[in-house]
Coordinates of C-alpha atoms (C1' of nucleotides) in Angstrom, one line a residue:
Chain I
M1 CA 7.2 -52.5 90.1
S2 CA 6.3 -50.1 92.8
T3 CA 2.5 -49.8 92.4
P4 CA 0.8 -51.1 95.5
A5 CA -1.9 -53.2 93.8
P6 CA -1.7 -52.8 90.0
E7 CA -3.6 -55.8 88.9
G8 CA -5.9 -57.1 91.6
Y9 CA -7.3 -54.0 93.2
D10 CA -6.9 -55.4 96.7
P11 CA -9.0 -53.0 98.8
H12 CA -6.4 -53.1 101.6
A13 CA -3.4 -52.4 99.4
Y14 CA -4.2 -49.1 98.0
A15 CA -4.1 -45.7 99.7
P16 CA -7.5 -44.1 100.2
F17 CA -8.0 -40.5 99.0
A18 CA -10.8 -38.0 99.4
V19 CA -12.3 -36.9 96.1
T20 CA -14.0 -33.5 95.7
V21 CA -15.3 -31.4 92.9
D22 CA -14.5 -27.7 92.6
L23 CA -16.6 -25.4 90.4
A24 CA -15.6 -22.3 88.5
V25 CA -19.0 -20.8 87.8
F26 CA -18.8 -17.8 85.5
T27 CA -21.1 -15.0 84.5
V28 CA -20.7 -11.7 82.7
R29 CA -21.8 -8.6 84.7
E30 CA -21.4 -5.1 83.6
A31 CA -18.8 -6.0 81.0
R32 CA -16.7 -7.8 83.5
L33 CA -16.1 -11.6 84.0
H34 CA -17.4 -12.7 87.4
V35 CA -16.9 -15.9 89.2
L36 CA -19.0 -17.4 92.1
L37 CA -17.0 -17.7 95.3
V38 CA -17.8 -18.8 98.8
E39 CA -16.2 -17.6 102.0
R40 CA -14.7 -20.2 104.1
G41 CA -16.0 -20.5 107.7
Q42 CA -13.4 -22.8 109.0
E43 CA -9.7 -23.5 109.0
P44 CA -7.6 -23.8 107.0
F45 CA -8.0 -20.6 105.0
R46 CA -10.8 -19.4 107.3
G47 CA -12.2 -16.1 106.0
R48 CA -10.6 -16.7 102.6
W49 CA -12.7 -17.0 99.5
A50 CA -12.8 -20.3 97.6
L51 CA -14.4 -22.0 94.6
P52 CA -17.6 -23.7 95.6
G53 CA -17.4 -27.5 95.7
G54 CA -17.6 -30.5 97.9
F55 CA -17.1 -34.2 98.4
L56 CA -18.4 -36.9 96.2
L57 CA -21.1 -39.0 97.7
P58 CA -20.3 -42.7 97.8
R59 CA -22.5 -43.6 94.8
E60 CA -22.3 -40.3 92.8
S61 CA -20.3 -39.4 89.8
A62 CA -18.2 -36.2 89.8
E63 CA -20.5 -34.6 87.3
D64 CA -23.6 -35.4 89.5
A65 CA -21.7 -34.0 92.5
A66 CA -20.9 -30.8 90.6
R67 CA -24.6 -30.3 89.6
R68 CA -25.7 -30.9 93.1
E69 CA -23.2 -28.4 94.5
L70 CA -24.1 -25.9 91.9
A71 CA -27.8 -26.1 92.7
E72 CA -27.0 -25.7 96.4
E73 CA -24.8 -22.7 95.9
T74 CA -26.8 -20.8 93.3
G75 CA -30.3 -21.7 94.3
L76 CA -31.0 -22.6 90.7
G77 CA -33.7 -25.2 90.2
Q78 CA -32.8 -28.8 89.4
D79 CA -34.2 -28.5 85.9
T80 CA -32.0 -25.5 85.1
V81 CA -28.9 -27.1 86.6
G82 CA -29.7 -30.4 84.9
A83 CA -29.7 -28.8 81.5
L84 CA -26.6 -26.7 82.0
H85 CA -23.3 -27.3 80.2
L86 CA -20.7 -28.5 82.7
E87 CA -17.2 -28.6 81.3
Q88 CA -14.8 -30.9 83.1
L89 CA -11.6 -28.9 83.3
R90 CA -8.9 -31.1 84.8
T91 CA -8.1 -32.9 88.0
Y92 CA -5.7 -31.5 90.6
T93 CA -3.7 -34.1 92.5
A94 CA -0.7 -32.4 94.1
P95 CA -0.1 -34.3 97.3
D96 CA 0.0 -31.1 99.4
R97 CA -2.8 -29.2 98.0
D98 CA -4.8 -29.6 101.1
P99 CA -2.7 -29.2 104.3
R100 CA -4.8 -31.7 106.3
M101 CA -5.2 -34.7 104.1
R102 CA -4.9 -36.2 100.7
V103 CA -7.6 -34.7 98.4
V104 CA -7.8 -35.0 94.7
S105 CA -10.2 -32.6 93.1
V106 CA -12.0 -32.7 89.8
A107 CA -12.6 -29.2 88.5
Y108 CA -15.6 -28.2 86.4
A109 CA -16.5 -24.9 84.7
A110 CA -20.0 -23.7 84.2
L111 CA -21.4 -20.6 82.4
L112 CA -24.5 -18.7 83.5
P113 CA -26.3 -15.6 82.2
D114 CA -26.3 -12.7 84.6
L115 CA -28.3 -13.8 87.7
P116 CA -29.4 -12.2 90.9
E117 CA -27.0 -12.5 93.8
P118 CA -26.8 -16.2 94.9
R119 CA -29.1 -17.3 97.7
G120 CA -26.1 -17.9 100.0
G121 CA -27.5 -21.4 100.5
G122 CA -25.4 -24.4 101.3
D123 CA -22.9 -24.4 104.0
A124 CA -20.7 -21.5 103.1
A125 CA -20.6 -18.6 105.4
S126 CA -21.6 -16.5 102.3
A127 CA -21.5 -16.7 98.6
R128 CA -21.3 -13.9 96.0
W129 CA -20.1 -13.0 92.6
W130 CA -16.6 -11.6 92.3
D131 CA -15.0 -9.8 89.5
T132 CA -12.3 -12.2 88.3
G133 CA -9.8 -9.4 88.3
A134 CA -10.5 -8.4 91.9
A135 CA -10.7 -11.9 93.4
G136 CA -7.9 -11.9 95.9
P137 CA -5.8 -14.9 96.7
L138 CA -8.1 -17.8 97.1
A139 CA -7.9 -20.8 99.4
F140 CA -6.0 -23.9 98.5
D141 CA -4.9 -24.0 94.8
H142 CA -8.0 -22.3 93.7
D143 CA -6.2 -19.4 92.1
R144 CA -4.6 -21.8 89.7
I145 CA -7.9 -23.6 89.0
L146 CA -9.6 -20.3 88.4
A147 CA -6.9 -19.2 86.0
D148 CA -7.1 -22.6 84.1
A149 CA -10.8 -22.3 83.9
H150 CA -10.6 -18.8 82.5
D151 CA -8.1 -20.0 79.9
R152 CA -10.2 -22.9 78.9
I153 CA -13.4 -20.9 78.6
G154 CA -11.6 -18.3 76.4
A155 CA -10.2 -21.0 74.2
K156 CA -13.6 -22.7 73.9
L157 CA -15.3 -19.5 72.7
E158 CA -13.1 -19.8 69.6
Y159 CA -14.4 -23.0 68.2
S160 CA -17.6 -23.8 70.1
C161 CA -21.0 -22.1 70.5
L162 CA -20.5 -21.9 74.3
A163 CA -20.8 -18.1 74.4
T164 CA -24.6 -18.2 74.2
A165 CA -24.6 -19.9 77.6
F166 CA -23.6 -16.6 79.1
C167 CA -26.6 -14.9 77.5
P168 CA -30.3 -15.1 78.4
A169 CA -32.6 -17.1 76.2
E170 CA -33.0 -14.1 73.8
F171 CA -30.1 -11.8 73.2
T172 CA -28.7 -9.3 70.8
L173 CA -25.5 -9.7 68.8
G174 CA -24.2 -6.8 70.9
E175 CA -24.7 -8.8 74.0
L176 CA -23.0 -11.8 72.5
Q177 CA -20.1 -9.6 71.4
Q178 CA -19.8 -8.3 74.9
V179 CA -19.3 -11.9 76.2
Y180 CA -16.4 -12.4 73.8
E181 CA -14.9 -9.1 74.6
T182 CA -15.2 -9.6 78.3
V183 CA -13.8 -13.1 78.4
W184 CA -11.0 -12.4 76.0
G185 CA -10.3 -8.9 77.4
V186 CA -10.1 -7.4 73.9
E187 CA -12.3 -5.1 71.8
L188 CA -13.8 -6.5 68.6
D189 CA -14.9 -4.8 65.5
R190 CA -18.7 -4.8 65.5
P191 CA -19.4 -5.3 61.8
N192 CA -16.9 -8.1 61.5
F193 CA -18.1 -9.9 64.6
R194 CA -21.6 -9.7 63.2
R195 CA -20.6 -11.1 59.9
K196 CA -18.7 -14.0 61.4
V197 CA -21.5 -15.0 63.8
L198 CA -24.2 -14.9 61.1
N199 CA -22.0 -16.9 58.8
A200 CA -21.5 -19.7 61.3
P201 CA -24.3 -22.2 60.6
G202 CA -26.4 -22.9 63.6
F203 CA -24.6 -20.6 66.0
V204 CA -27.6 -18.2 66.4
Q205 CA -31.1 -18.1 64.9
A206 CA -33.1 -14.9 64.5
V207 CA -36.2 -14.4 66.6
E208 CA -39.3 -13.3 64.8
G209 CA -41.1 -10.1 65.8
P210 CA -40.0 -6.6 66.4
P211 CA -36.5 -5.7 67.6
R212 CA -35.8 -4.9 71.2
R213 CA -33.7 -2.1 72.5
T214 CA -30.8 -3.1 74.7
G215 CA -30.0 -0.3 77.1
G216 CA -32.3 2.4 75.6
R217 CA -29.9 4.4 73.5
G218 CA -29.2 3.7 69.9
K219 CA -31.0 1.8 67.2
P220 CA -32.9 -1.2 68.5
A221 CA -31.2 -4.5 67.9
A222 CA -32.6 -7.7 66.5
L223 CA -33.0 -10.6 68.9
Y224 CA -31.4 -14.0 68.5
R225 CA -31.6 -17.3 70.2
A226 CA -29.0 -20.0 70.5
G227 CA -28.8 -22.2 67.5
D228 CA -28.6 -26.0 67.5
A229 CA -24.9 -26.2 66.5
T230 CA -22.4 -27.0 69.2
A231 CA -19.2 -26.4 67.2
L232 CA -18.3 -23.2 65.3
H233 CA -17.4 -23.4 61.6
P234 CA -15.5 -21.5 60.8
P235 CA -14.0 -20.7 64.2
L236 CA -14.1 -17.3 65.7
L237 CA -10.5 -16.8 66.4
R238 CA -9.3 -14.1 68.9
P239 CA -7.0 -11.5 67.6
P240 CA -3.3 -12.5 67.9
G241 CA -2.0 -10.6 70.8
P242 CA 1.6 -10.1 71.8
D243 CA 0.9 -12.5 74.7
A244 CA -1.0 -15.0 72.6
P245 CA -2.6 -17.2 75.3
H246 CA -3.0 -19.9 72.7
S247 CA 0.0 -21.9 73.9
A248 CA -0.9 -24.9 76.0
P249 CA -4.4 -25.9 74.8
E250 CA -4.5 -28.2 77.7
G251 CA -6.4 -25.6 79.4
R252 CA -8.3 -25.5 76.2
E253 CA -8.6 -29.1 75.6
R254 CA -11.3 -28.5 73.2
Chain H
M1 CA -27.0 -29.4 102.0
S2 CA -26.2 -33.0 101.4
T3 CA -22.4 -33.0 101.2
P4 CA -20.9 -35.0 104.1
A5 CA -18.1 -32.6 105.0
P6 CA -18.3 -29.6 102.9
E7 CA -16.4 -27.1 105.0
G8 CA -14.3 -28.8 107.6
Y9 CA -12.9 -31.8 105.8
D10 CA -13.5 -34.2 108.7
P11 CA -11.3 -37.2 107.9
H12 CA -14.1 -39.5 109.1
A13 CA -17.0 -37.9 107.3
Y14 CA -15.9 -38.4 103.7
A15 CA -16.1 -41.5 101.7
P16 CA -12.7 -42.9 100.7
F17 CA -11.9 -43.6 97.1
A18 CA -9.2 -45.4 95.3
V19 CA -7.4 -43.2 92.7
T20 CA -5.6 -44.6 89.7
V21 CA -4.1 -43.3 86.5
D22 CA -4.8 -44.8 83.1
L23 CA -2.5 -44.2 80.1
A24 CA -3.3 -44.1 76.5
V25 CA 0.1 -44.4 74.9
F26 CA 0.1 -43.9 71.2
T27 CA 2.5 -44.5 68.4
V28 CA 2.3 -44.6 64.6
R29 CA 3.4 -47.9 63.0
E30 CA 3.2 -48.8 59.4
A31 CA 0.7 -46.0 58.8
R32 CA -1.6 -47.2 61.5
L33 CA -2.3 -45.7 64.9
H34 CA -1.2 -48.1 67.7
V35 CA -1.9 -48.0 71.4
L36 CA 0.0 -49.8 74.2
L37 CA -2.2 -52.3 76.0
V38 CA -1.5 -54.8 78.7
E39 CA -3.3 -58.2 79.2
R40 CA -5.0 -58.6 82.5
G41 CA -3.9 -61.6 84.6
Q42 CA -6.6 -61.5 87.1
E43 CA -10.3 -61.0 87.5
P44 CA -12.3 -59.1 86.7
F45 CA -11.7 -59.0 82.9
R46 CA -9.1 -61.7 83.2
G47 CA -7.5 -62.2 79.8
R48 CA -8.9 -59.0 78.4
W49 CA -6.7 -56.2 77.3
A50 CA -6.6 -52.9 79.1
L51 CA -4.8 -49.5 79.2
P52 CA -1.7 -49.6 81.4
G53 CA -2.1 -47.8 84.7
G54 CA -2.1 -48.2 88.4
F55 CA -2.7 -46.7 91.8
L56 CA -1.4 -43.4 93.0
L57 CA 1.2 -43.7 95.8
P58 CA 0.3 -41.9 99.0
R59 CA 2.6 -38.9 98.3
E60 CA 2.6 -38.9 94.5
S61 CA 0.8 -36.7 92.0
A62 CA -1.2 -38.2 89.2
E63 CA 1.3 -37.0 86.7
D64 CA 4.2 -38.6 88.6
A65 CA 2.3 -41.8 88.8
A66 CA 1.6 -41.7 85.1
R67 CA 5.3 -41.3 84.3
R68 CA 6.2 -44.0 86.7
E69 CA 3.8 -46.4 85.2
L70 CA 4.9 -45.5 81.7
A71 CA 8.5 -46.2 82.5
E72 CA 7.5 -49.5 84.0
E73 CA 5.4 -50.6 81.0
T74 CA 7.6 -49.4 78.2
G75 CA 11.0 -49.9 79.6
L76 CA 11.9 -46.4 78.6
G77 CA 14.6 -44.6 80.7
Q78 CA 13.6 -42.2 83.4
D79 CA 15.2 -39.3 81.4
T80 CA 13.1 -40.1 78.3
V81 CA 9.9 -40.5 80.3
G82 CA 10.7 -37.4 82.3
A83 CA 10.9 -35.2 79.2
L84 CA 7.8 -36.6 77.5
H85 CA 4.7 -34.7 77.0
L86 CA 1.9 -36.1 79.1
E87 CA -1.6 -34.8 78.4
Q88 CA -4.2 -35.1 81.1
L89 CA -7.3 -36.2 79.3
R90 CA -10.1 -36.2 81.8
T91 CA -11.1 -38.1 84.9
Y92 CA -13.6 -41.0 84.9
T93 CA -15.7 -41.2 88.0
A94 CA -18.8 -43.4 87.2
P95 CA -19.6 -45.2 90.4
D96 CA -19.7 -48.6 88.8
R97 CA -16.7 -48.4 86.5
D98 CA -14.9 -51.0 88.6
P99 CA -17.2 -53.8 89.7
R100 CA -15.3 -54.4 93.0
M101 CA -14.9 -50.9 94.5
R102 CA -15.1 -47.2 94.0
V103 CA -12.2 -46.1 91.8
V104 CA -11.8 -42.8 90.1
S105 CA -9.2 -42.7 87.3
V106 CA -7.3 -39.8 85.9
A107 CA -6.5 -40.6 82.2
Y108 CA -3.4 -39.4 80.4
A109 CA -2.4 -39.6 76.8
A110 CA 1.2 -39.8 75.7
L111 CA 2.8 -39.9 72.2
L112 CA 5.9 -41.9 71.3
P113 CA 7.8 -42.4 68.1
D114 CA 7.8 -46.0 66.8
L115 CA 9.6 -48.2 69.3
P116 CA 10.6 -51.8 69.6
E117 CA 8.1 -54.0 71.3
P118 CA 7.7 -53.1 75.0
R119 CA 9.7 -55.0 77.5
G120 CA 6.6 -56.6 79.0
G121 CA 7.9 -55.3 82.3
G122 CA 5.7 -54.5 85.2
D123 CA 3.0 -56.7 86.5
A124 CA 1.0 -57.2 83.4
A125 CA 0.9 -60.7 82.0
S126 CA 2.0 -59.2 78.7
A127 CA 2.2 -55.8 77.0
R128 CA 2.1 -55.0 73.3
W129 CA 1.2 -52.4 70.7
W130 CA -2.3 -52.8 69.2
D131 CA -3.7 -51.3 66.1
T132 CA -6.4 -49.0 67.5
G133 CA -8.8 -50.3 64.9
A134 CA -8.2 -53.9 65.9
A135 CA -8.2 -53.4 69.7
G136 CA -11.1 -55.5 70.8
P137 CA -13.4 -54.7 73.7
L138 CA -11.1 -53.6 76.5
A139 CA -11.5 -54.0 80.3
F140 CA -13.5 -51.6 82.4
D141 CA -14.4 -48.4 80.5
H142 CA -11.2 -48.3 78.7
D143 CA -12.8 -48.4 75.2
R144 CA -14.4 -45.1 76.1
I145 CA -11.1 -43.7 77.4
L146 CA -9.3 -44.8 74.4
A147 CA -11.8 -43.2 72.1
D148 CA -11.7 -40.0 74.0
A149 CA -7.9 -40.1 73.9
H150 CA -7.9 -40.6 70.1
D151 CA -10.3 -37.7 69.7
R152 CA -8.2 -35.4 71.8
I153 CA -5.0 -36.2 70.1
G154 CA -6.6 -35.6 66.7
A155 CA -7.9 -32.3 67.9
K156 CA -4.6 -31.2 69.4
L157 CA -2.8 -31.9 66.1
E158 CA -4.7 -29.0 64.7
Y159 CA -3.5 -26.3 66.9
S160 CA -0.4 -27.6 68.6
C161 CA 3.0 -28.9 67.6
L162 CA 2.4 -32.2 69.2
A163 CA 2.7 -34.2 66.0
T164 CA 6.5 -34.2 66.2
A165 CA 6.2 -36.2 69.4
F166 CA 5.3 -39.2 67.1
C167 CA 8.5 -38.7 65.1
P168 CA 12.1 -39.5 65.9
A169 CA 14.5 -36.7 66.6
E170 CA 15.1 -36.1 62.9
F171 CA 12.3 -36.7 60.4
T172 CA 11.1 -35.8 57.0
L173 CA 8.0 -33.8 56.2
G174 CA 6.6 -37.0 54.6
E175 CA 6.9 -38.7 57.9
L176 CA 5.2 -35.9 59.7
Q177 CA 2.4 -35.9 57.2
Q178 CA 2.0 -39.6 57.7
V179 CA 1.3 -38.8 61.4
Y180 CA -1.5 -36.4 60.6
E181 CA -3.0 -38.8 58.0
T182 CA -2.8 -41.7 60.3
V183 CA -4.3 -40.0 63.4
W184 CA -7.0 -38.2 61.4
G185 CA -7.7 -41.1 59.0
V186 CA -7.6 -38.9 55.9
E187 CA -5.3 -38.2 53.0
L188 CA -3.7 -34.8 52.7
D189 CA -2.3 -33.0 49.7
R190 CA 1.5 -33.1 50.0
P191 CA 2.4 -29.7 48.6
N192 CA -0.2 -28.0 50.7
F193 CA 0.8 -29.8 53.9
R194 CA 4.4 -28.8 53.2
R195 CA 3.5 -25.2 52.7
K196 CA 1.5 -25.0 55.9
V197 CA 4.1 -26.7 58.1
L198 CA 6.9 -24.5 56.8
N199 CA 4.8 -21.4 57.2
A200 CA 4.0 -22.1 60.9
P201 CA 6.8 -20.4 62.8
G202 CA 8.7 -22.7 65.1
F203 CA 6.9 -25.9 64.1
V204 CA 10.0 -27.5 62.5
Q205 CA 13.5 -26.4 61.8
A206 CA 15.6 -27.6 59.0
V207 CA 18.6 -29.9 59.7
E208 CA 21.9 -28.9 58.1
G209 CA 23.7 -31.4 55.9
P210 CA 22.7 -33.7 53.1
P211 CA 19.1 -35.1 52.8
R212 CA 18.3 -38.6 53.8
R213 CA 16.2 -40.9 51.9
T214 CA 13.2 -42.4 53.7
G215 CA 12.4 -45.8 52.4
G216 CA 14.8 -45.9 49.4
R217 CA 12.6 -45.0 46.5
G218 CA 12.1 -41.5 45.3
K219 CA 13.9 -38.2 45.7
P220 CA 15.7 -37.9 49.1
A221 CA 13.9 -35.8 51.5
A222 CA 15.3 -33.0 53.7
L223 CA 15.5 -33.6 57.4
Y224 CA 13.8 -31.6 60.1
R225 CA 13.8 -31.4 63.8
A226 CA 11.0 -30.3 66.2
G227 CA 11.0 -26.5 66.6
D228 CA 10.6 -24.6 69.8
A229 CA 7.0 -23.5 69.4
T230 CA 4.3 -25.4 71.2
A231 CA 1.3 -23.8 69.5
L232 CA 0.6 -23.8 65.8
H233 CA -0.1 -20.4 64.1
P234 CA -2.0 -20.6 61.9
P235 CA -3.6 -23.9 62.9
L236 CA -3.5 -26.9 60.6
L237 CA -7.1 -27.7 60.3
R238 CA -8.3 -31.1 59.2
P239 CA -10.5 -31.2 56.2
P240 CA -14.2 -30.9 57.0
G241 CA -15.6 -34.4 56.8
P242 CA -19.3 -35.3 56.6
D243 CA -18.9 -36.6 60.2
A244 CA -17.0 -33.5 61.3
P245 CA -15.6 -34.8 64.6
H246 CA -15.3 -31.2 65.7
S247 CA -18.3 -31.2 67.9
A248 CA -18.2 -31.6 71.6
P249 CA -14.5 -31.4 72.5
E250 CA -15.5 -32.3 76.0
G251 CA -15.9 -36.0 75.2
R252 CA -13.1 -35.4 73.0
E253 CA -11.5 -33.7 75.7
R254 CA -11.2 -30.7 73.8
Chain J
dA1 C1' 21.8 -46.9 29.0
dG2 C1' 17.3 -45.5 28.8
dC3 C1' 12.7 -45.5 30.8
dC4 C1' 9.3 -46.0 34.4
dT5 C1' 7.9 -45.5 39.0
dT6 C1' 8.2 -43.1 43.2
dT7 C1' 8.7 -39.3 46.3
dA8 C1' 10.2 -34.5 47.2
dT9 C1' 9.8 -29.9 46.1
dA10 C1' 8.3 -25.6 43.5
dG11 C1' 4.8 -22.9 41.8
dT12 C1' 0.0 -21.2 40.0
dC13 C1' -4.7 -19.7 40.5
dA14 C1' -9.3 -18.9 42.0
dG15 C1' -12.2 -18.6 46.0
dA16 C1' -13.1 -18.1 51.0
dG17 C1' -12.3 -15.6 55.1
dT18 C1' -10.5 -11.6 57.6
dG19 C1' -9.2 -7.0 59.3
dA20 C1' -9.8 -2.3 58.7
dC21 C1' -12.8 1.0 57.2
dT22 C1' -16.9 4.0 55.6
dA23 C1' -21.8 4.8 55.2
dT24 C1' -26.5 4.5 56.6
dT25 C1' -30.4 3.8 59.8
dA26 C1' -33.0 4.4 64.0
dA27 C1' -33.5 5.2 68.5
dG28 C1' -33.0 8.5 73.0
dA29 C1' -30.9 12.8 74.9
dA30 C1' -29.9 17.7 75.0
Chain F
dT1 C1' -33.8 20.0 65.8
dT2 C1' -29.5 18.4 66.5
dC3 C1' -26.3 15.4 68.8
dT4 C1' -25.0 11.0 70.5
dT5 C1' -25.2 6.2 70.5
dA6 C1' -25.6 1.8 68.7
dA7 C1' -27.1 -1.5 64.9
dT8 C1' -26.6 -2.7 60.4
dA9 C1' -24.9 -2.6 55.4
dG10 C1' -21.2 -2.6 52.4
dT11 C1' -16.2 -2.1 50.5
dC12 C1' -11.5 -3.4 49.7
dA13 C1' -7.1 -5.3 50.0
dC14 C1' -4.6 -9.1 52.0
dT15 C1' -4.0 -13.8 53.5
dC16 C1' -4.8 -18.5 53.6
dT17 C1' -6.6 -22.6 51.4
dG18 C1' -7.6 -26.3 48.3
dA19 C1' -6.9 -28.1 43.9
dC20 C1' -3.6 -28.5 40.5
dT21 C1' 0.5 -28.7 37.3
dA22 C1' 5.5 -29.0 36.8
dT23 C1' 10.1 -30.2 37.9
dA24 C1' 13.9 -32.8 40.3
dA25 C1' 16.2 -36.8 42.0
dA26 C1' 16.4 -41.1 43.6
dG27 C1' 15.9 -46.7 42.6
dG28 C1' 14.2 -50.5 39.7
dC29 C1' 13.7 -52.7 35.2
dT30 C1' 14.5 -54.2 30.5

DNA sequence: AGCCTTTATAGTCAGAGTGACTATTAAGAA
DNA sequence: TTCTTAATAGTCACTCTGACTATAAAGGCT
């Protein structure tokens, strides 16, 4: 057998690796999917944009590290970040993914409602939201991670209640529909969307009181709040396109 | 910011970790889901059973390592292992998951048709198939990994063509149904299952020639081969149970 | 042989869910 | 007022599903 230390993990027999987390933090802005990126201030990939992330501390789990980095990059409070849904995407381990050293990275995805521009905190030269369509070639293998994250989020919208994470505490069904349309890149029929959402037990719950108008024009919409369900029954399937990105649910993973 | 080396990955500023892969290799035997386990020959957890796995080599990706370990533990040929579907489950990073040192582990799941007992190759004291229901407390956090793997496999059967990976090259619809029933732990209606499978384009393709009988009793069944599709349209949803394990596909995976 | 058991396969039927529409209501804008 | 916009209500045909019934083809038994 070729494994260095398969049974007794001899601390001197294994190769040491650096372990990082990378974060794909999404929001919906003006009907476009945006992702939080930071500009690299050093080589390699100096001046290129990258997913925020960083090294695990010696006594820290990957999810803790992801929350810590997220708080640093967005300026969100610990309480907000602590309650947030963080989805572990997958781990990237190609030996040459960092030109300088061996780094394996655990990727996470997070969803936020539309926020003010990030407080370019942390170490990055600058941080801002990018339209996912306009985000140029990123540093390292982050284009791939970003694409995987987008796929996974799109798939999870089908059978989970995750979409409400993109919305503020109270939202209209039109806003929720906007999330689906933006992430999937399709247009949905409004009455049908409404019917499905209201038929899914625990997806949303109506807010008492008078309706609020969204943008100003049109009939005021009723307000809803996220329900207590986490899974969607029946699922809200995206229309079968000719490309059908429903292939390798790895990205999905459910 | 608290990250040691967030921008310039100074090789001396980050904490080194050991990186391993752990494999949940499943098969269906006598209508029960089985998993391949190895007996530990050393402390800690000496004498306990564990998922097969091992350290990443310095220039090896996690998936390559998983295939290498799989070949070592099962005695399967490189060609077989090379073509196998390996599903990356998730990565386990709790700081105390190994009592001796900091180890992060990338978990994979693999599905095999029923095979002869593994050639206890490799380093493990012994290796054998265990009924997933009877697999006692495992070493490390492997009970958790195994449960996550089972959840994920069950979920993937719904919307992917993965179930054929549990079957030999040619199989009957009864055998395929047995896979679903075993992994999900439910009984399915035979005519309905048949209708769904045959209606899903590319799931299975009929084999020419005379039918084969399965066990001996009953009408001979037609033989099928895995189709070329990877996703299942429409999906083959499991019946909604009172427990409904369709909740947080994260832990599940998916 | 004849009958029973077992398994595969064919077909039926009512109900749920869906996509594609049409109609109505209630706001701001021209 | 009238037009435009968006929310909400409702219709209808089609598909898929679960629950069944029926038939076919093998081996085992008496």
